[in-house]
Amino acid sequence: MPLILVKDGQLDRSATAEALRSFLEGFLRAARWDLKVAVKTVDPAAAGESAETAEVLADFDGADKELLLERGAEVLKALEHLSLKALRLDTIFQERIHLDCCGYRALRLEELRMTARVAAERVKTSKQPFRLNPMSPRERRVVHLALKDMPGIRTESEGAGEERQVVILPAEASAAH
Amino acid sequence: MKELVEAIAKALVDHPEDVQVKAVEGPQSAVFELRVHPEDLGKVIGRQGRTAKAMRTILGASSVKARKRMTLEIVE
């Protein structure tokens, strides 16, 4: 099943949204879960600087939403992984596609930014590095972006695979290297 | 739920015509044996087994809804 979703180095948002909708609707029919999915596209240029990088968003709602959201939205994340594989997109385009359910992940990302800011304030005062819990590549990116303009600190990722975590360091530590 | 395993597997592989799912069903459990084209084995397993794990997570959720324990075996 060849899919052409990237044209001239740009993600073809409407073709991607259509392919994603088709996959997810087929999935819901086969699974017989009581859920509806709405897929929309976002033009990053029109969305402004503060917006997420998501260009194609699928949002689920319905009686079976707990199935997706239980245990830290484990099933939603699994479905996102399978969707990205089914679309056969390069890694750089994968982070522009988000699956969500009733705004759960948008809320989770906001919590993550708040946690990052609180931890960064602590590093500024204590001058000691602070390690956040291991996170997915997407979550780490959110943390790096949330803190990139904060004075007095810098961020790095350390560790491999599932254990990779963001470390917040005092800014002057970089001058010591 | 055989159709579910089939639908996901067909979307992942390059040879959907070679996707075969055999269901071994008991009263309280079901095992789905998934067979794919040899070239597609990596696609249904994924790096560090992530894709196979994602399919099992989905089946786990379906098990809760169907009140039937469902497992996935990928046959090489």
mmCIF file with all atom_site columns, C-alpha atoms in Angstrom, chain A residues 19-128:
data_model
loop_
_atom_site.group_PDB
_atom_site.id
_atom_site.type_symbol
_atom_site.label_atom_id
_atom_site.label_alt_id
_atom_site.label_comp_id
_atom_site.label_asym_id
_atom_site.label_entity_id
_atom_site.label_seq_id
_atom_site.pdbx_PDB_ins_code
_atom_site.Cartn_x
_atom_site.Cartn_y
_atom_site.Cartn_z
_atom_site.occupancy
_atom_site.B_iso_or_equiv
_atom_site.pdbx_formal_charge
_atom_site.auth_seq_id
_atom_site.auth_comp_id
_atom_site.auth_asym_id
_atom_site.auth_atom_id
_atom_site.pdbx_PDB_model_num
ATOM 1   C CA . ALA A 1 19  ? -5.333  8.244  5.349  1.00 0.00 ? 19  ALA A CA 1
ATOM 2   C CA . LEU A 1 20  ? -5.453  8.555  9.142  1.00 0.00 ? 20  LEU A CA 1
ATOM 3   C CA . ARG A 1 21  ? -9.243  8.826  9.183  1.00 0.00 ? 21  ARG A CA 1
ATOM 4   C CA . SER A 1 22  ? -9.550  5.785  6.950  1.00 0.00 ? 22  SER A CA 1
ATOM 5   C CA . PHE A 1 23  ? -7.228  3.725  9.185  1.00 0.00 ? 23  PHE A CA 1
ATOM 6   C CA . LEU A 1 24  ? -8.913  4.770  12.441 1.00 0.00 ? 24  LEU A CA 1
ATOM 7   C CA . GLU A 1 25  ? -12.467 4.301  11.166 1.00 0.00 ? 25  GLU A CA 1
ATOM 8   C CA . GLY A 1 26  ? -11.556 0.836  9.863  1.00 0.00 ? 26  GLY A CA 1
ATOM 9   C CA . PHE A 1 27  ? -10.000 0.110  13.234 1.00 0.00 ? 27  PHE A CA 1
ATOM 10  C CA . LEU A 1 28  ? -13.095 1.217  15.195 1.00 0.00 ? 28  LEU A CA 1
ATOM 11  C CA . ARG A 1 29  ? -15.405 -0.826 12.949 1.00 0.00 ? 29  ARG A CA 1
ATOM 12  C CA . ALA A 1 30  ? -13.317 -3.989 13.437 1.00 0.00 ? 30  ALA A CA 1
ATOM 13  C CA . ALA A 1 31  ? -12.850 -3.409 17.175 1.00 0.00 ? 31  ALA A CA 1
ATOM 14  C CA . ARG A 1 32  ? -16.545 -2.560 17.692 1.00 0.00 ? 32  ARG A CA 1
ATOM 15  C CA . TRP A 1 33  ? -15.614 0.070  20.248 1.00 0.00 ? 33  TRP A CA 1
ATOM 16  C CA . ASP A 1 34  ? -18.253 2.691  20.893 1.00 0.00 ? 34  ASP A CA 1
ATOM 17  C CA . LEU A 1 35  ? -16.158 5.672  19.788 1.00 0.00 ? 35  LEU A CA 1
ATOM 18  C CA . LYS A 1 36  ? -16.201 8.321  17.094 1.00 0.00 ? 36  LYS A CA 1
ATOM 19  C CA . VAL A 1 37  ? -13.131 9.971  15.676 1.00 0.00 ? 37  VAL A CA 1
ATOM 20  C CA . ALA A 1 38  ? -12.805 13.462 14.222 1.00 0.00 ? 38  ALA A CA 1
ATOM 21  C CA . VAL A 1 39  ? -9.655  14.252 12.233 1.00 0.00 ? 39  VAL A CA 1
ATOM 22  C CA . LYS A 1 40  ? -8.662  17.838 11.578 1.00 0.00 ? 40  LYS A CA 1
ATOM 23  C CA . THR A 1 41  ? -5.701  19.614 10.051 1.00 0.00 ? 41  THR A CA 1
ATOM 24  C CA . VAL A 1 42  ? -3.903  22.648 11.466 1.00 0.00 ? 42  VAL A CA 1
ATOM 25  C CA . ASP A 1 43  ? -1.868  25.058 9.345  1.00 0.00 ? 43  ASP A CA 1
ATOM 26  C CA . PRO A 1 44  ? 1.219   25.736 11.522 1.00 0.00 ? 44  PRO A CA 1
ATOM 27  C CA . ALA A 1 45  ? 1.771   29.136 9.876  1.00 0.00 ? 45  ALA A CA 1
ATOM 28  C CA . ALA A 1 46  ? -1.746  30.260 10.810 1.00 0.00 ? 46  ALA A CA 1
ATOM 29  C CA . ALA A 1 47  ? -1.647  28.710 14.300 1.00 0.00 ? 47  ALA A CA 1
ATOM 30  C CA . GLY A 1 48  ? 1.067   31.041 15.597 1.00 0.00 ? 48  GLY A CA 1
ATOM 31  C CA . GLU A 1 49  ? 4.224   30.506 17.592 1.00 0.00 ? 49  GLU A CA 1
ATOM 32  C CA . SER A 1 50  ? 2.739   29.155 20.797 1.00 0.00 ? 50  SER A CA 1
ATOM 33  C CA . ALA A 1 51  ? 0.922   26.341 19.008 1.00 0.00 ? 51  ALA A CA 1
ATOM 34  C CA . GLU A 1 52  ? 1.862   22.679 19.176 1.00 0.00 ? 52  GLU A CA 1
ATOM 35  C CA . THR A 1 53  ? 3.698   21.188 16.237 1.00 0.00 ? 53  THR A CA 1
ATOM 36  C CA . ALA A 1 54  ? 0.697   18.982 15.469 1.00 0.00 ? 54  ALA A CA 1
ATOM 37  C CA . GLU A 1 55  ? -0.572  19.456 11.931 1.00 0.00 ? 55  GLU A CA 1
ATOM 38  C CA . VAL A 1 56  ? -2.957  16.524 11.847 1.00 0.00 ? 56  VAL A CA 1
ATOM 39  C CA . LEU A 1 57  ? -5.057  15.840 14.940 1.00 0.00 ? 57  LEU A CA 1
ATOM 40  C CA . ALA A 1 58  ? -7.388  12.916 15.565 1.00 0.00 ? 58  ALA A CA 1
ATOM 41  C CA . ASP A 1 59  ? -9.706  13.263 18.547 1.00 0.00 ? 59  ASP A CA 1
ATOM 42  C CA . PHE A 1 60  ? -11.826 10.406 19.906 1.00 0.00 ? 60  PHE A CA 1
ATOM 43  C CA . ASP A 1 61  ? -15.001 10.692 21.917 1.00 0.00 ? 61  ASP A CA 1
ATOM 44  C CA . GLY A 1 62  ? -17.744 8.277  22.957 1.00 0.00 ? 62  GLY A CA 1
ATOM 45  C CA . ALA A 1 63  ? -18.917 5.815  25.581 1.00 0.00 ? 63  ALA A CA 1
ATOM 46  C CA . ASP A 1 64  ? -15.745 3.691  25.397 1.00 0.00 ? 64  ASP A CA 1
ATOM 47  C CA . LYS A 1 65  ? -13.302 6.551  25.960 1.00 0.00 ? 65  LYS A CA 1
ATOM 48  C CA . GLU A 1 66  ? -12.052 4.978  29.216 1.00 0.00 ? 66  GLU A CA 1
ATOM 49  C CA . LEU A 1 67  ? -10.677 2.107  27.133 1.00 0.00 ? 67  LEU A CA 1
ATOM 50  C CA . LEU A 1 68  ? -8.288  4.573  25.513 1.00 0.00 ? 68  LEU A CA 1
ATOM 51  C CA . LEU A 1 69  ? -7.407  6.582  28.600 1.00 0.00 ? 69  LEU A CA 1
ATOM 52  C CA . GLU A 1 70  ? -6.836  3.971  31.298 1.00 0.00 ? 70  GLU A CA 1
ATOM 53  C CA . ARG A 1 71  ? -3.333  3.512  32.701 1.00 0.00 ? 71  ARG A CA 1
ATOM 54  C CA . GLY A 1 72  ? -1.898  6.780  31.426 1.00 0.00 ? 72  GLY A CA 1
ATOM 55  C CA . ALA A 1 73  ? -3.654  6.537  28.054 1.00 0.00 ? 73  ALA A CA 1
ATOM 56  C CA . GLU A 1 74  ? -1.724  3.366  27.267 1.00 0.00 ? 74  GLU A CA 1
ATOM 57  C CA . VAL A 1 75  ? -4.167  2.253  24.553 1.00 0.00 ? 75  VAL A CA 1
ATOM 58  C CA . LEU A 1 76  ? -4.325  5.689  22.940 1.00 0.00 ? 76  LEU A CA 1
ATOM 59  C CA . LYS A 1 77  ? -0.517  5.720  22.723 1.00 0.00 ? 77  LYS A CA 1
ATOM 60  C CA . ALA A 1 78  ? -0.485  2.184  21.285 1.00 0.00 ? 78  ALA A CA 1
ATOM 61  C CA . LEU A 1 79  ? -3.029  3.224  18.680 1.00 0.00 ? 79  LEU A CA 1
ATOM 62  C CA . GLU A 1 80  ? -0.934  6.280  17.839 1.00 0.00 ? 80  GLU A CA 1
ATOM 63  C CA . HIS A 1 81  ? 2.128   4.078  17.344 1.00 0.00 ? 81  HIS A CA 1
ATOM 64  C CA . LEU A 1 82  ? 0.188   1.762  15.009 1.00 0.00 ? 82  LEU A CA 1
ATOM 65  C CA . SER A 1 83  ? -1.292  4.722  13.096 1.00 0.00 ? 83  SER A CA 1
ATOM 66  C CA . LEU A 1 84  ? 2.147   6.221  12.458 1.00 0.00 ? 84  LEU A CA 1
ATOM 67  C CA . LYS A 1 85  ? 3.441   2.842  11.266 1.00 0.00 ? 85  LYS A CA 1
ATOM 68  C CA . ALA A 1 86  ? 0.426   2.420  8.994  1.00 0.00 ? 86  ALA A CA 1
ATOM 69  C CA . LEU A 1 87  ? 1.032   5.873  7.469  1.00 0.00 ? 87  LEU A CA 1
ATOM 70  C CA . ARG A 1 88  ? 4.709   4.969  6.847  1.00 0.00 ? 88  ARG A CA 1
ATOM 71  C CA . LEU A 1 89  ? 5.936   8.465  7.600  1.00 0.00 ? 89  LEU A CA 1
ATOM 72  C CA . ASP A 1 90  ? 9.543   9.449  8.240  1.00 0.00 ? 90  ASP A CA 1
ATOM 73  C CA . THR A 1 91  ? 10.348  10.142 11.874 1.00 0.00 ? 91  THR A CA 1
ATOM 74  C CA . ILE A 1 92  ? 10.571  13.906 11.306 1.00 0.00 ? 92  ILE A CA 1
ATOM 75  C CA . PHE A 1 93  ? 6.931   14.014 10.190 1.00 0.00 ? 93  PHE A CA 1
ATOM 76  C CA . GLN A 1 94  ? 5.605   11.611 12.834 1.00 0.00 ? 94  GLN A CA 1
ATOM 77  C CA . GLU A 1 95  ? 5.589   14.190 15.615 1.00 0.00 ? 95  GLU A CA 1
ATOM 78  C CA . ARG A 1 96  ? 3.219   16.367 13.581 1.00 0.00 ? 96  ARG A CA 1
ATOM 79  C CA . ILE A 1 97  ? 0.458   13.787 13.986 1.00 0.00 ? 97  ILE A CA 1
ATOM 80  C CA . HIS A 1 98  ? -1.335  13.538 17.318 1.00 0.00 ? 98  HIS A CA 1
ATOM 81  C CA . LEU A 1 99  ? -4.055  11.229 18.588 1.00 0.00 ? 99  LEU A CA 1
ATOM 82  C CA . ASP A 1 100 ? -6.100  12.536 21.481 1.00 0.00 ? 100 ASP A CA 1
ATOM 83  C CA . CYS A 1 101 ? -9.258  11.700 23.374 1.00 0.00 ? 101 CYS A CA 1
ATOM 84  C CA . CYS A 1 102 ? -11.407 14.503 24.790 1.00 0.00 ? 102 CYS A CA 1
ATOM 85  C CA . GLY A 1 103 ? -8.355  16.768 25.087 1.00 0.00 ? 103 GLY A CA 1
ATOM 86  C CA . TYR A 1 104 ? -6.555  14.379 27.492 1.00 0.00 ? 104 TYR A CA 1
ATOM 87  C CA . ARG A 1 105 ? -3.140  14.592 25.901 1.00 0.00 ? 105 ARG A CA 1
ATOM 88  C CA . ALA A 1 106 ? -3.307  18.355 25.391 1.00 0.00 ? 106 ALA A CA 1
ATOM 89  C CA . LEU A 1 107 ? -3.898  18.599 29.151 1.00 0.00 ? 107 LEU A CA 1
ATOM 90  C CA . ARG A 1 108 ? -1.085  16.156 29.890 1.00 0.00 ? 108 ARG A CA 1
ATOM 91  C CA . LEU A 1 109 ? 1.335   18.254 27.807 1.00 0.00 ? 109 LEU A CA 1
ATOM 92  C CA . GLU A 1 110 ? 0.316   21.382 29.710 1.00 0.00 ? 110 GLU A CA 1
ATOM 93  C CA . GLU A 1 111 ? 1.011   19.547 32.992 1.00 0.00 ? 111 GLU A CA 1
ATOM 94  C CA . LEU A 1 112 ? 4.388   18.538 31.625 1.00 0.00 ? 112 LEU A CA 1
ATOM 95  C CA . ARG A 1 113 ? 5.293   22.154 30.818 1.00 0.00 ? 113 ARG A CA 1
ATOM 96  C CA . MET A 1 114 ? 4.305   23.215 34.330 1.00 0.00 ? 114 MET A CA 1
ATOM 97  C CA . THR A 1 115 ? 6.369   20.433 35.905 1.00 0.00 ? 115 THR A CA 1
ATOM 98  C CA . ALA A 1 116 ? 9.339   21.469 33.756 1.00 0.00 ? 116 ALA A CA 1
ATOM 99  C CA . ARG A 1 117 ? 9.058   25.120 34.808 1.00 0.00 ? 117 ARG A CA 1
ATOM 100 C CA . VAL A 1 118 ? 8.841   24.252 38.511 1.00 0.00 ? 118 VAL A CA 1
ATOM 101 C CA . ALA A 1 119 ? 11.887  21.970 38.221 1.00 0.00 ? 119 ALA A CA 1
ATOM 102 C CA . ALA A 1 120 ? 13.792  24.677 36.326 1.00 0.00 ? 120 ALA A CA 1
ATOM 103 C CA . GLU A 1 121 ? 13.117  27.215 39.076 1.00 0.00 ? 121 GLU A CA 1
ATOM 104 C CA . ARG A 1 122 ? 14.539  24.743 41.560 1.00 0.00 ? 122 ARG A CA 1
ATOM 105 C CA . VAL A 1 123 ? 17.700  24.308 39.499 1.00 0.00 ? 123 VAL A CA 1
ATOM 106 C CA . LYS A 1 124 ? 18.137  28.089 39.326 1.00 0.00 ? 124 LYS A CA 1
ATOM 107 C CA . THR A 1 125 ? 18.027  28.349 43.126 1.00 0.00 ? 125 THR A CA 1
ATOM 108 C CA . SER A 1 126 ? 19.907  25.183 44.040 1.00 0.00 ? 126 SER A CA 1
ATOM 109 C CA . LYS A 1 127 ? 22.470  25.318 41.184 1.00 0.00 ? 127 LYS A CA 1
ATOM 110 C CA . GLN A 1 128 ? 22.182  21.524 41.142 1.00 0.00 ? 128 GLN A CA 1
#
